[in-house]
Coordinates of N, CA and C and ligand atoms in Angstrom, one line a residue:
M1269 N 7.7 -1.8 -11.8 CA 6.8 -0.2 -10.8 C 6.7 -0.3 -9.5
E1270 N 6.7 0.5 -9.1 CA 6.7 0.6 -7.5 C 5.1 0.3 -7.1
A1271 N 5.2 -0.3 -6.0 CA 3.7 -1.1 -5.5 C 3.4 0.1 -4.6
I1272 N 2.2 1.0 -5.0 CA 1.7 2.1 -4.1 C 1.0 1.4 -2.8
V1273 N 0.2 0.7 -3.5 CA -1.2 -0.1 -2.5 C -1.0 -1.5 -2.6
Q1274 N -0.6 -2.2 -1.1 CA -0.5 -3.4 -1.2 C -1.1 -3.7 0.0
V1275 N -1.7 -4.7 -0.2 CA -3.1 -5.3 0.7 C -2.8 -6.8 1.0
R1276 N -3.3 -7.4 1.9 CA -3.2 -8.6 2.5 C -3.7 -9.2 3.1
D1277 N -4.2 -10.5 2.5 CA -5.0 -10.9 4.1 C -6.0 -10.1 4.6
L1278 N -7.1 -9.4 3.9 CA -7.5 -8.3 4.5 C -9.2 -9.1 4.8
N1279 N -9.2 -9.0 6.3 CA -10.6 -9.0 6.6 C -11.3 -8.3 7.7
K1280 N -12.9 -8.2 7.3 CA -13.7 -7.5 8.0 C -14.9 -8.0 7.7
R1281 N -15.3 -8.1 9.5 CA -16.9 -8.4 9.3 C -17.3 -7.9 9.9
Y1282 N -19.1 -7.2 9.8 CA -19.4 -6.2 10.6 C -20.5 -7.4 11.4
W1283 N -21.3 -6.9 12.3 CA -22.3 -7.2 12.9 C -23.0 -8.5 12.8
N1284 N -23.4 -8.4 11.3 CA -24.3 -9.3 10.5 C -23.4 -10.4 10.1
G1285 N -22.0 -10.5 9.8 CA -21.6 -11.3 9.8 C -20.9 -11.3 8.2
R1286 N -21.2 -10.1 7.6 CA -20.9 -10.1 6.3 C -19.6 -9.1 6.1
G1287 N -19.1 -8.7 5.0 CA -18.0 -8.0 5.3 C -17.4 -8.3 4.0
V1288 N -15.8 -8.3 4.3 CA -14.5 -8.7 3.1 C -14.0 -9.7 4.0
R1289 N -13.3 -10.8 3.0 CA -12.4 -11.6 3.5 C -11.4 -12.1 2.8
E1290 N -10.0 -12.6 3.2 CA -8.8 -12.5 2.7 C -8.6 -12.5 1.3
V1291 N -8.9 -10.3 1.4 CA -8.7 -10.0 0.3 C -6.7 -9.4 0.2
G1292 N -6.6 -9.3 -1.1 CA -5.3 -9.4 -1.3 C -5.1 -8.7 -2.8
F1293 N -4.4 -7.5 -2.8 CA -3.7 -7.0 -4.3 C -3.1 -6.1 -3.8
E1294 N -2.4 -5.9 -5.4 CA -1.1 -4.3 -5.0 C -1.8 -3.4 -6.6
V1295 N -1.5 -2.3 -6.5 CA -1.7 -1.3 -7.2 C -0.5 -0.4 -7.4
R1296 N 0.3 -0.7 -8.9 CA 1.4 0.4 -9.1 C 0.9 1.4 -9.3
R1297 N 2.5 1.9 -9.5 CA 2.2 3.4 -9.7 C 2.0 3.6 -11.2
G1298 N 1.0 4.7 -11.5 CA 0.1 4.8 -12.2 C -1.0 4.0 -13.1
D1299 N -1.1 2.8 -12.2 CA -2.0 2.2 -12.4 C -3.5 2.8 -12.4
I1300 N -4.4 2.6 -13.5 CA -5.6 3.2 -12.9 C -6.6 1.4 -12.6
F1301 N -6.5 1.1 -10.9 CA -7.2 0.0 -10.8 C -8.8 0.2 -10.3
G1302 N -9.6 -0.9 -11.1 CA -11.2 -0.8 -11.1 C -11.8 -2.0 -10.5
L1303 N -12.2 -1.5 -9.0 CA -13.1 -2.9 -8.7 C -14.2 -2.9 -9.3
V1304 N -15.0 -4.4 -9.8 CA -16.3 -4.6 -9.8 C -16.5 -5.6 -9.2
G1305 N -17.8 -5.6 -9.2 CA -18.5 -6.4 -8.2 C -19.9 -5.9 -8.3
P1306 N -21.0 -7.2 -7.8 CA -22.3 -6.8 -7.5 C -22.3 -6.3 -6.2
N1307 N -23.8 -5.9 -6.0 CA -24.3 -5.0 -5.1 C -24.0 -6.0 -3.5
G1308 N -23.3 -5.5 -3.0 CA -22.9 -5.9 -1.6 C -21.6 -7.0 -1.5
S1309 N -21.3 -6.7 -2.7 CA -19.8 -7.6 -2.8 C -18.8 -7.5 -2.3
G1310 N -18.7 -6.1 -1.8 CA -17.7 -5.7 -0.6 C -15.9 -4.6 -0.7
K1311 N -17.2 -4.1 -2.7 CA -16.0 -2.8 -2.9 C -15.9 -1.5 -1.9
T1312 N -16.9 -0.9 -1.4 CA -16.8 0.0 -0.8 C -16.0 -0.7 0.6
T1313 N -16.2 -1.7 1.4 CA -15.8 -2.5 2.5 C -14.2 -2.1 2.3
V1314 N -13.8 -2.1 1.6 CA -12.4 -2.2 0.9 C -11.9 -0.9 0.8
L1315 N -12.7 0.1 -0.2 CA -12.2 1.8 -0.1 C -12.3 2.0 1.1
K1316 N -13.0 1.7 2.3 CA -13.2 2.6 3.3 C -12.3 1.7 4.3
L1317 N -11.9 0.5 4.2 CA -10.8 -0.1 4.9 C -9.3 0.9 4.6
L1318 N -9.6 1.2 3.0 CA -8.1 1.6 2.5 C -7.8 3.3 3.3
T1319 N -9.3 4.0 3.3 CA -8.7 5.3 3.7 C -9.1 5.1 5.1
G1320 N -9.3 4.4 6.0 CA -9.1 4.8 7.5 C -10.5 4.7 7.7
L1321 N -11.6 4.8 7.3 CA -13.0 5.1 7.3 C -13.8 3.8 8.2
C1322 N -12.9 2.7 8.1 CA -13.5 2.1 9.2 C -12.1 1.0 9.6
R1323 N -12.0 -0.1 10.3 CA -10.7 -0.9 10.6 C -10.8 -2.1 10.3
A1324 N -9.8 -2.6 9.8 CA -10.0 -3.9 9.2 C -10.2 -4.7 11.1
D1325 N -10.4 -6.3 10.7 CA -10.2 -7.1 12.0 C -8.9 -7.7 11.8
S1326 N -8.4 -8.1 10.4 CA -6.9 -8.5 10.5 C -6.6 -8.2 8.7
G1327 N -5.1 -8.4 9.0 CA -4.7 -8.0 7.8 C -3.8 -7.1 7.6
D1328 N -3.4 -6.9 6.7 CA -2.3 -5.3 6.1 C -2.3 -5.0 5.3
I1329 N -2.6 -3.5 5.5 CA -2.7 -2.3 4.1 C -1.3 -1.6 4.1
R1330 N -0.6 -1.7 3.2 CA 1.0 -0.5 3.0 C 0.0 0.2 2.0
L1331 N 0.4 1.9 2.0 CA 0.3 2.8 1.0 C 1.8 3.3 1.2
F1332 N 1.8 3.6 -0.1 CA 3.4 3.9 -0.6 C 4.3 3.0 0.9
G1333 N 4.4 1.9 1.0 CA 5.3 1.3 1.6 C 4.9 1.1 3.4
N1334 N 3.7 2.3 3.7 CA 3.9 2.8 5.0 C 2.6 2.0 5.6
S1335 N 2.8 1.1 6.7 CA 1.7 0.6 7.3 C 0.3 1.3 7.6
L1336 N -1.2 1.3 7.3 CA -1.8 1.9 7.6 C -2.1 2.0 9.5
N1337 N -1.8 0.9 10.1 CA -2.0 0.3 11.2 C -1.1 1.3 11.8
E1338 N 0.4 1.2 11.4 CA 1.7 1.7 12.5 C 1.9 3.1 11.9
S1339 N 1.5 3.7 10.6 CA 2.2 5.0 10.4 C 0.9 5.4 9.5
F1340 N -0.2 5.6 9.5 CA -1.2 6.2 9.3 C -1.2 7.3 9.0
V1341 N -0.5 8.6 9.0 CA -0.4 9.9 9.0 C 0.9 9.6 7.6
P1342 N 1.9 9.3 7.4 CA 3.1 8.9 6.3 C 1.8 8.2 5.0
A1343 N 1.3 7.2 5.8 CA 0.5 6.3 4.7 C -0.6 7.4 3.9
M1344 N -1.0 8.3 4.5 CA -2.3 8.8 3.9 C -2.0 10.2 3.7
E1345 N -0.7 11.0 3.6 CA -0.7 12.5 3.4 C -0.5 12.3 2.3
R1346 N -0.2 11.7 1.1 CA -0.1 11.5 -0.3 C -1.4 11.0 -1.1
V1347 N -2.4 10.9 -0.1 CA -4.0 10.3 -0.9 C -4.8 11.2 -0.9
G1348 N -5.8 11.4 -1.8 CA -6.8 12.0 -2.0 C -8.0 11.2 -2.0
S1349 N -9.3 11.2 -1.3 CA -10.1 10.3 -1.8 C -11.5 10.5 -1.4
M1350 N -12.3 9.8 -2.3 CA -13.8 10.4 -1.9 C -14.7 8.9 -2.0
V1351 N -14.7 8.1 -0.8 CA -15.7 7.2 -0.3 C -16.7 7.6 0.4
E1352 N -18.2 6.8 -0.5 CA -19.3 6.8 0.6 C -19.9 8.0 0.3
S1353 N -19.6 9.2 0.0 CA -20.4 10.4 -0.2 C -19.4 11.5 -0.5
A1354 N -19.9 12.2 -1.8 CA -19.6 13.3 -2.2 C -19.9 14.5 -1.5
D1355 N -19.7 14.3 -0.2 CA -20.0 15.9 0.3 C -19.5 16.9 0.4
V1356 N -20.7 18.2 0.4 CA -20.3 19.6 0.1 C -21.1 19.9 1.2
Y1357 N -20.2 21.5 1.5 CA -21.2 22.5 2.2 C -22.4 22.9 1.5
P1358 N -23.7 22.4 1.8 CA -24.7 23.4 0.9 C -24.8 24.8 0.9
Y1359 N -24.4 25.3 1.9 CA -24.8 27.2 2.0 C -23.6 28.0 1.7
M1360 N -22.5 27.2 1.2 CA -21.4 27.7 1.0 C -21.2 27.9 -0.8
S1361 N -20.8 28.6 -1.4 CA -20.6 28.6 -2.5 C -19.6 27.1 -3.5
G1362 N -19.5 27.1 -4.3 CA -18.5 25.7 -4.6 C -16.9 26.4 -4.4
Y1363 N -16.8 28.1 -4.6 CA -15.5 28.4 -4.0 C -15.0 28.5 -2.9
A1364 N -16.2 28.7 -1.8 CA -16.0 28.7 -0.4 C -15.7 27.2 0.0
N1365 N -16.3 26.5 -0.8 CA -16.1 24.8 -0.2 C -14.6 24.5 -0.5
L1366 N -14.2 24.9 -2.1 CA -12.7 24.7 -1.9 C -11.5 25.6 -0.9
L1367 N -12.0 26.4 -0.6 CA -11.3 27.4 0.2 C -11.2 26.8 1.3
L1368 N -12.2 26.1 2.0 CA -12.6 25.4 3.2 C -11.4 23.9 3.2
A1369 N -11.9 23.4 2.2 CA -10.7 22.7 2.1 C -9.5 22.6 2.0
A1370 N -9.0 23.7 1.2 CA -7.4 24.1 0.9 C -7.0 24.4 2.9
R1371 N -7.7 24.6 3.7 CA -7.1 25.1 4.6 C -5.8 23.8 5.2
F1372 N -6.6 22.5 4.8 CA -5.6 21.5 5.4 C -4.3 21.6 4.3
Y1373 N -4.0 22.7 3.3 CA -2.9 22.2 3.1 C -2.2 23.8 3.0
P1374 N -1.2 24.0 3.6 CA -1.3 25.5 3.8 C -0.1 26.1 2.7
D1375 N 0.5 25.5 1.9 CA 1.4 25.6 0.7 C 1.0 25.4 -0.1
L1376 N -0.9 25.7 -0.1 CA -1.5 25.3 -1.8 C -1.3 26.9 -2.3
R1377 N -1.3 27.1 -3.5 CA -1.2 28.5 -4.2 C -2.7 28.7 -4.1
P1378 N -2.8 30.1 -3.7 CA -4.8 30.2 -3.9 C -5.2 30.1 -5.3
A1379 N -4.3 30.4 -6.3 CA -4.8 30.0 -7.8 C -5.1 28.9 -8.1
R1380 N -4.6 27.5 -7.3 CA -5.0 26.5 -7.1 C -6.3 26.2 -7.2
I1381 N -7.3 26.8 -6.4 CA -8.4 26.7 -6.4 C -9.4 27.1 -7.6
D1382 N -8.9 28.0 -8.2 CA -9.6 28.7 -10.0 C -9.4 27.8 -10.8
E1383 N -8.1 27.2 -10.8 CA -7.4 25.8 -11.7 C -8.7 24.9 -11.6
M1384 N -8.8 24.4 -10.3 CA -9.4 23.0 -9.7 C -11.1 23.0 -10.2
L1385 N -11.3 24.6 -10.2 CA -12.7 24.9 -10.7 C -12.9 24.3 -12.1
E1386 N -12.6 25.3 -12.4 CA -11.9 25.0 -14.1 C -11.9 23.9 -15.0
L1387 N -11.4 22.6 -14.0 CA -10.8 21.6 -14.6 C -12.2 21.0 -14.5
V1388 N -13.0 21.3 -13.4 CA -14.1 20.3 -13.7 C -15.7 20.8 -14.0
G1389 N -15.0 22.0 -14.8 CA -16.2 22.5 -15.4 C -17.1 23.4 -14.6
L1390 N -16.6 23.6 -13.6 CA -17.6 24.6 -12.1 C -17.5 26.2 -12.7
T1391 N -16.6 26.8 -13.2 CA -16.4 28.3 -13.1 C -17.1 29.0 -12.9
P1392 N -18.2 28.6 -13.9 CA -19.4 29.6 -14.1 C -20.3 29.9 -13.1
Y1393 N -20.1 28.6 -12.3 CA -21.2 28.5 -11.0 C -20.4 28.9 -9.6
R1394 N -19.0 29.2 -9.3 CA -18.0 29.2 -8.5 C -18.9 29.9 -7.7
K1395 N -19.8 31.2 -7.8 CA -20.6 31.7 -6.7 C -21.4 31.1 -6.2
E1396 N -22.2 30.1 -6.8 CA -23.5 29.6 -6.4 C -23.1 29.0 -5.0
K1397 N -24.6 28.7 -4.3 CA -24.4 28.1 -2.9 C -24.1 26.2 -3.4
A1398 N -23.2 25.6 -3.1 CA -23.3 24.1 -3.6 C -25.0 23.7 -3.3
G1399 N -25.8 24.0 -2.7 CA -26.5 23.3 -2.1 C -27.6 23.6 -3.4
T1400 N -27.6 24.2 -4.5 CA -27.9 24.8 -5.9 C -27.8 23.5 -6.8
Y1401 N -26.5 23.0 -6.7 CA -26.1 22.2 -7.6 C -26.8 20.6 -7.8
S1402 N -26.9 20.7 -9.3 CA -27.3 19.0 -9.3 C -26.2 18.0 -8.8
L1403 N -26.9 17.1 -8.6 CA -25.9 15.6 -8.2 C -24.9 15.7 -8.7
G1404 N -24.3 15.7 -10.2 CA -23.2 15.6 -10.8 C -22.3 16.8 -10.8
M1405 N -22.9 18.1 -10.4 CA -22.1 19.2 -10.0 C -21.5 19.6 -8.8
K1406 N -22.3 18.6 -7.9 CA -21.7 18.2 -6.3 C -20.7 17.1 -6.5
M1407 N -20.8 15.9 -7.0 CA -19.7 15.1 -7.6 C -18.1 15.8 -8.0
R1408 N -18.3 16.6 -8.9 CA -17.5 17.7 -9.7 C -16.4 18.4 -8.5
L1409 N -17.5 19.0 -7.4 CA -16.8 19.9 -6.7 C -16.2 18.9 -5.6
A1410 N -16.8 18.0 -5.3 CA -16.0 17.2 -4.6 C -14.9 16.9 -4.6
L1411 N -15.1 16.2 -6.1 CA -13.6 15.6 -6.8 C -12.4 16.8 -7.1
A1412 N -13.0 17.9 -7.2 CA -12.3 19.3 -7.0 C -11.3 18.9 -6.0
A1413 N -12.1 18.9 -4.9 CA -11.3 19.2 -3.1 C -10.7 17.9 -3.0
V1414 N -11.2 16.9 -3.9 CA -9.8 15.7 -3.6 C -8.5 16.1 -4.5
L1415 N -8.6 16.7 -5.6 CA -7.7 17.3 -6.3 C -6.7 18.1 -5.7
L1416 N -7.3 19.1 -5.0 CA -6.7 20.2 -4.8 C -4.7 20.1 -4.0
S1417 N -4.5 19.0 -3.5 CA -3.4 18.9 -3.0 C -2.4 18.3 -4.0
D1418 N -3.2 18.3 -5.4 CA -2.4 16.8 -6.1 C -1.6 15.8 -5.8
P1419 N -2.6 14.6 -5.1 CA -2.5 13.7 -4.8 C -1.8 12.7 -5.7
E1420 N -1.0 11.8 -4.9 CA -0.1 10.9 -6.0 C -0.9 9.5 -6.0
L1421 N -1.7 9.3 -4.8 CA -3.2 8.6 -5.2 C -4.4 8.8 -4.7
V1422 N -5.4 8.3 -5.9 CA -6.5 8.7 -5.3 C -7.4 7.7 -5.4
I1423 N -8.6 7.2 -4.5 CA -9.3 6.5 -4.2 C -10.9 7.1 -4.2
L1424 N -11.7 6.7 -5.1 CA -12.9 7.0 -5.8 C -13.8 5.7 -5.6
D1425 N -14.8 6.2 -4.8 CA -15.9 5.2 -4.6 C -17.0 5.7 -6.0
E1426 N -17.2 4.7 -6.8 CA -18.5 5.2 -8.0 C -17.9 6.6 -8.3
P1427 N -17.1 7.1 -8.7 CA -16.8 8.5 -9.1 C -18.1 9.3 -10.4
A1428 N -18.3 8.1 -10.7 CA -19.1 8.6 -11.9 C -20.7 8.3 -11.6
N1429 N -20.7 8.2 -10.8 CA -22.4 8.6 -10.4 C -22.7 9.6 -10.1
G1430 N -24.1 9.9 -11.1 CA -24.8 10.9 -11.1 C -24.1 12.1 -12.6
L1431 N -23.2 11.2 -13.1 CA -22.2 12.3 -13.7 C -22.9 12.1 -15.0
D1432 N -23.4 13.4 -16.0 CA -23.9 13.1 -17.1 C -22.6 12.6 -18.2
V1433 N -23.4 12.5 -19.5 CA -22.2 11.8 -20.5 C -21.1 12.6 -20.7
E1434 N -21.6 13.9 -20.6 CA -20.1 14.7 -20.7 C -19.1 14.7 -19.8
G1435 N -20.1 14.6 -18.7 CA -19.3 14.8 -17.3 C -18.5 13.2 -16.7
T1436 N -19.3 12.2 -17.4 CA -18.7 10.9 -17.7 C -16.9 10.7 -18.3
V1437 N -17.2 11.3 -19.5 CA -16.0 11.7 -20.6 C -15.2 12.7 -20.1
E1438 N -15.4 13.5 -19.2 CA -14.6 14.3 -19.1 C -13.3 13.9 -17.7
L1439 N -14.5 12.9 -16.9 CA -13.8 12.4 -15.7 C -12.8 11.5 -16.6
R1440 N -13.4 10.6 -17.0 CA -12.5 9.6 -17.8 C -10.9 10.1 -18.4
Q1441 N -11.1 11.6 -18.8 CA -10.2 12.2 -19.5 C -9.3 12.6 -18.6
L1442 N -9.3 13.0 -17.3 CA -8.7 13.7 -16.5 C -8.1 12.5 -16.1
I1443 N -8.9 11.9 -15.3 CA -8.1 10.6 -14.7 C -6.8 10.0 -15.8
Q1444 N -7.1 9.8 -16.9 CA -6.0 9.1 -18.0 C -5.2 10.4 -18.0
H1445 N -5.2 11.6 -18.2 CA -4.3 12.9 -17.8 C -3.6 12.3 -16.8
M1446 N -4.4 12.4 -15.8 CA -3.6 12.4 -14.8 C -2.7 11.4 -14.5
A1447 N -3.0 10.3 -14.9 CA -2.4 9.0 -15.0 C -1.1 8.9 -15.8
E1448 N -1.1 9.7 -17.2 CA -0.1 9.2 -18.2 C 0.8 10.8 -17.5
S1449 N 0.4 11.7 -17.2 CA 0.8 12.8 -17.2 C 1.9 12.5 -16.0
R1450 N 1.0 12.8 -14.6 CA 2.2 12.7 -13.3 C 2.3 11.4 -12.8
G1451 N 1.6 10.3 -13.5 CA 1.6 9.1 -12.8 C 0.8 9.0 -11.4
T1452 N -0.2 9.5 -11.5 CA -0.8 9.5 -10.6 C -1.8 8.2 -10.1
T1453 N -1.9 7.2 -9.4 CA -2.4 6.1 -9.2 C -3.8 6.0 -8.8
F1454 N -4.5 5.2 -9.6 CA -5.8 5.6 -9.2 C -6.4 4.2 -8.6
L1455 N -7.7 4.1 -7.5 CA -8.1 2.9 -7.2 C -9.7 3.5 -7.2
L1456 N -10.5 2.7 -7.9 CA -11.8 3.2 -7.9 C -12.8 2.2 -8.0
S1457 N -14.0 2.4 -7.6 CA -14.9 1.0 -7.9 C -16.3 1.4 -8.7
S1458 N -16.7 1.1 -9.3 CA -17.7 1.4 -10.4 C -18.9 0.1 -10.6
H1459 N -19.7 0.2 -11.2 CA -21.3 -0.7 -11.6 C -20.8 -0.3 -13.2
M1460 N -20.1 0.3 -13.9 CA -20.3 1.1 -15.0 C -19.6 0.3 -16.0
L1461 N -19.7 -1.0 -16.4 CA -18.5 -1.7 -17.0 C -17.9 -1.6 -17.9
D1462 N -18.4 -0.5 -19.1 CA -18.0 0.0 -20.4 C -17.0 0.8 -19.7
E1463 N -17.6 1.8 -18.9 CA -16.7 2.5 -18.5 C -14.9 2.4 -18.3
M1464 N -15.5 1.5 -17.0 CA -14.1 1.1 -16.2 C -13.4 0.6 -17.8
E1465 N -13.9 -0.2 -18.8 CA -13.0 -1.1 -19.5 C -12.4 0.2 -21.0
R1466 N -13.1 1.0 -20.6 CA -12.0 2.2 -21.2 C -11.3 2.7 -20.4
L1467 N -11.5 3.3 -19.2 CA -10.7 3.6 -18.5 C -9.2 3.3 -17.7
C1468 N -9.4 1.7 -17.3 CA -9.0 1.4 -16.1 C -7.7 0.4 -17.3
S1469 N -6.6 -0.3 -16.2 CA -5.8 -1.1 -16.9 C -5.5 -2.1 -16.1
R1470 N -6.2 -2.3 -14.7 CA -6.5 -3.4 -14.0 C -7.7 -3.6 -13.6
I1471 N -7.8 -5.2 -13.3 CA -9.7 -5.0 -12.7 C -9.4 -5.9 -11.4
G1472 N -10.4 -5.3 -11.0 CA -10.1 -6.9 -9.8 C -11.7 -6.8 -9.6
F1473 N -11.9 -8.3 -9.5 CA -13.8 -8.7 -9.2 C -13.6 -8.9 -8.3
M1474 N -14.9 -8.6 -7.3 CA -15.6 -9.0 -6.0 C -16.4 -9.8 -6.3
H1475 N -16.5 -10.5 -5.2 CA -17.9 -11.5 -5.0 C -17.6 -12.0 -3.8
G1476 N -19.3 -11.5 -2.9 CA -19.7 -12.2 -1.9 C -18.1 -11.9 -0.5
G1477 N -17.7 -10.5 -1.2 CA -16.4 -10.1 0.0 C -15.4 -10.7 -0.5
A1478 N -15.1 -11.4 -1.5 CA -13.7 -11.8 -2.1 C -13.5 -11.1 -3.1
L1479 N -11.7 -11.2 -3.2 CA -11.7 -10.7 -4.6 C -11.2 -11.9 -5.2
I1480 N -12.2 -12.3 -6.1 CA -12.2 -13.7 -6.7 C -10.9 -13.7 -8.4
R1481 N -10.8 -12.5 -8.8 CA -9.9 -12.1 -9.7 C -9.3 -11.0 -10.3
E1482 N -7.8 -11.1 -10.6 CA -7.5 -9.8 -11.1 C -6.8 -9.8 -12.3
A1483 N -6.9 -8.8 -13.1 CA -6.7 -9.1 -14.7 C -6.1 -7.8 -15.3
A1484 N -5.2 -7.8 -16.6 CA -4.9 -6.8 -16.7 C -6.1 -6.2 -18.3
I1485 N -6.2 -5.3 -18.2 CA -7.4 -4.5 -19.2 C -7.4 -5.1 -20.5
E1486 N -6.1 -5.7 -21.1 CA -5.6 -6.0 -22.6 C -5.7 -7.4 -22.6
E1487 N -6.0 -8.2 -21.6 CA -6.2 -9.6 -21.5 C -7.9 -9.9 -21.3
L1488 N -9.0 -8.8 -20.5 CA -10.0 -8.5 -20.4 C -10.6 -8.7 -22.4
R1489 N -9.9 -7.7 -22.8 CA -10.4 -7.3 -24.2 C -10.3 -8.2 -25.0
G1490 N -8.8 -8.9 -24.7 CA -8.6 -10.0 -25.5 C -9.4 -11.6 -25.6
A1491 N -10.3 -11.4 -24.5 CA -11.5 -12.5 -24.7 C -12.3 -11.8 -24.2
G1492 N -13.1 -10.9 -25.2 CA -14.3 -10.2 -25.6 C -14.9 -9.5 -24.4
G1493 N -13.5 -9.2 -24.0 CA -14.5 -8.0 -22.7 C -14.8 -7.7 -21.7
L1494 N -14.7 -6.7 -20.7 CA -15.3 -6.6 -19.4 C -16.5 -7.5 -18.6
E1495 N -17.3 -7.1 -19.6 CA -18.7 -7.3 -19.2 C -19.0 -9.1 -19.7
Q1496 N -18.0 -9.7 -20.3 CA -18.3 -10.7 -20.6 C -17.7 -11.5 -19.3
A1497 N -16.5 -10.8 -19.3 CA -15.9 -11.5 -18.4 C -16.3 -11.7 -16.6
Y1498 N -17.2 -10.3 -16.4 CA -17.5 -10.3 -15.4 C -18.6 -11.0 -15.0
L1499 N -19.4 -11.7 -16.1 CA -20.6 -12.3 -16.1 C -20.1 -13.5 -16.0
A1500 N -19.1 -14.1 -16.4 CA -18.7 -15.4 -16.5 C -18.0 -15.3 -14.9
E1501 N -17.4 -14.5 -14.4 CA -16.8 -15.0 -13.2 C -18.0 -14.8 -11.9
I1502 N -18.9 -14.2 -12.3 CA -20.1 -14.1 -10.8 C -20.6 -15.5 -11.0
R1503 N -20.7 -15.8 -12.7 CA -21.6 -17.0 -12.7 C -20.6 -18.0 -11.9
R1504 N -19.2 -18.1 -12.3 CA -18.6 -19.2 -11.9 C -18.4 -19.1 -10.1
A1505 N -18.3 -18.0 -9.8 CA -18.4 -17.7 -8.0 C -19.7 -18.1 -7.6
R1506 N -21.2 -18.0 -8.1 CA -22.3 -18.5 -7.4 C -22.0 -20.2 -7.8
E1507 N -21.9 -20.2 -8.8 CA -22.0 -22.0 -9.1 C -21.5 -22.6 -7.9
E1508 N -19.8 -22.0 -7.6 CA -18.8 -22.6 -6.7 C -19.8 -22.6 -5.1
N1509 N -20.0 -21.1 -4.9 CA -20.9 -21.1 -3.6 C -22.0 -21.9 -3.5
A1510 N -22.7 -22.4 -4.4 CA -24.0 -23.5 -4.2 C -23.1 -24.6 -4.1
H1511 N -22.0 -24.7 -4.8 CA -21.8 -26.8 -4.1 C -20.8 -26.4 -3.1
G1512 N -20.9 -25.2 -2.2 CA -20.1 -25.3 -0.9 C -18.8 -24.7 -0.9
A1513 N -18.4 -24.3 -2.3 CA -16.7 -23.6 -2.0 C -17.0 -22.6 -1.3
V1514 N -15.7 -22.5 -0.7 CA -15.6 -20.9 0.2 C -15.3 -19.8 -0.9
V1515 N -15.9 -18.9 -1.2 CA -15.7 -17.9 -2.1 C -16.3 -16.2 -1.5
Ligands
ATP2203 N1 -21.6 -0.8 8.5 C1 -22.5 -2.0 8.1 N2 -22.9 -3.0 8.9 C2 -23.1 -3.8 8.4 N3 -23.1 -4.6 7.2 C3 -22.6 -4.1 6.4 C4 -22.0 -2.6 6.4 N4 -21.2 -1.7 5.6 C5 -21.7 -2.9 4.5 N5 -22.5 -4.1 5.3 C6 -22.3 -5.4 4.0 O1 -21.0 -5.6 3.8 C7 -21.3 -5.9 2.4 C8 -20.3 -5.6 1.7 O2 -20.9 -4.1 1.8 P1 -20.0 -3.0 0.5 O3 -21.2 -2.1 0.6 O4 -19.0 -3.1 0.6 O5 -20.7 -3.8 -0.8 P2 -20.6 -2.7 -2.4 O6 -19.7 -3.9 -3.2 O7 -19.7 -1.4 -2.4 O8 -21.8 -2.9 -2.5 P3 -22.4 -1.6 -4.0 O9 -22.2 -2.0 -5.0 O10 -24.1 -1.9 -3.3 O11 -22.2 -0.2 -3.2 C9 -22.6 -6.5 2.2 O12 -23.3 -7.2 2.4 C10 -23.4 -4.9 3.3 O13 -24.5 -5.3 3.7

């Protein structure tokens, strides 16, 4: 399977000395790759580096084979992302928000906006100002904007944040449907281990700015599940840290 995301020796150090170091992984077409790890372990930083929201100190990022440094536009044109914020314009209706997002894609069929509103369950609220939406509804609207252009790679930071149970299940079904039917590739981060176990095909464990393990979900399920593996990995990394190992 074609590698859609290739990350090698990625380093980013913020002014306070924290960030990510020597991160490397690959995501293949149709994979649903989940990054998990404690608060501050570097998940969002990796996703920000991959979407050009911040610049790496060193390392190589390739999306669809195009280097982010050398060919940013070809690397990003088939990517949809929602990292750090699910921004919506509060004084515009849900529909108008999507209309605004659609201006970046001149070839988009107008009906696509209605389809996306239906997909994320916002059709009944399409005329209401997005400022009146709940957190979960704003998340759904932002997700609809990400999916408008039918991206081949979707990068989402904590996508289930603020979603209710039904919304979480719908999001999972939507992601799985897109991965299976269209071969859409997903790179996600989340703290919801149960959800990640149900959804993802591969998991990357982050700790202290490093990617400490990568595993197929079947391997983790066979060995007692994601939560158990997660706790064991984090404990091991902390112990190694305490003994002076670089983690
Ligand atoms: N703009 C910034 N300036 C300085 N330090 C930062 C900045 N952004 C992140 N950091 C630090 O880099 C480290 C990684 O943060 P990051 O947000 O990537 O972690 P995370 O795994 O996404 O955390 P969470 O699960 O809490 O969202 C943390 O120690 C954080 O304090």
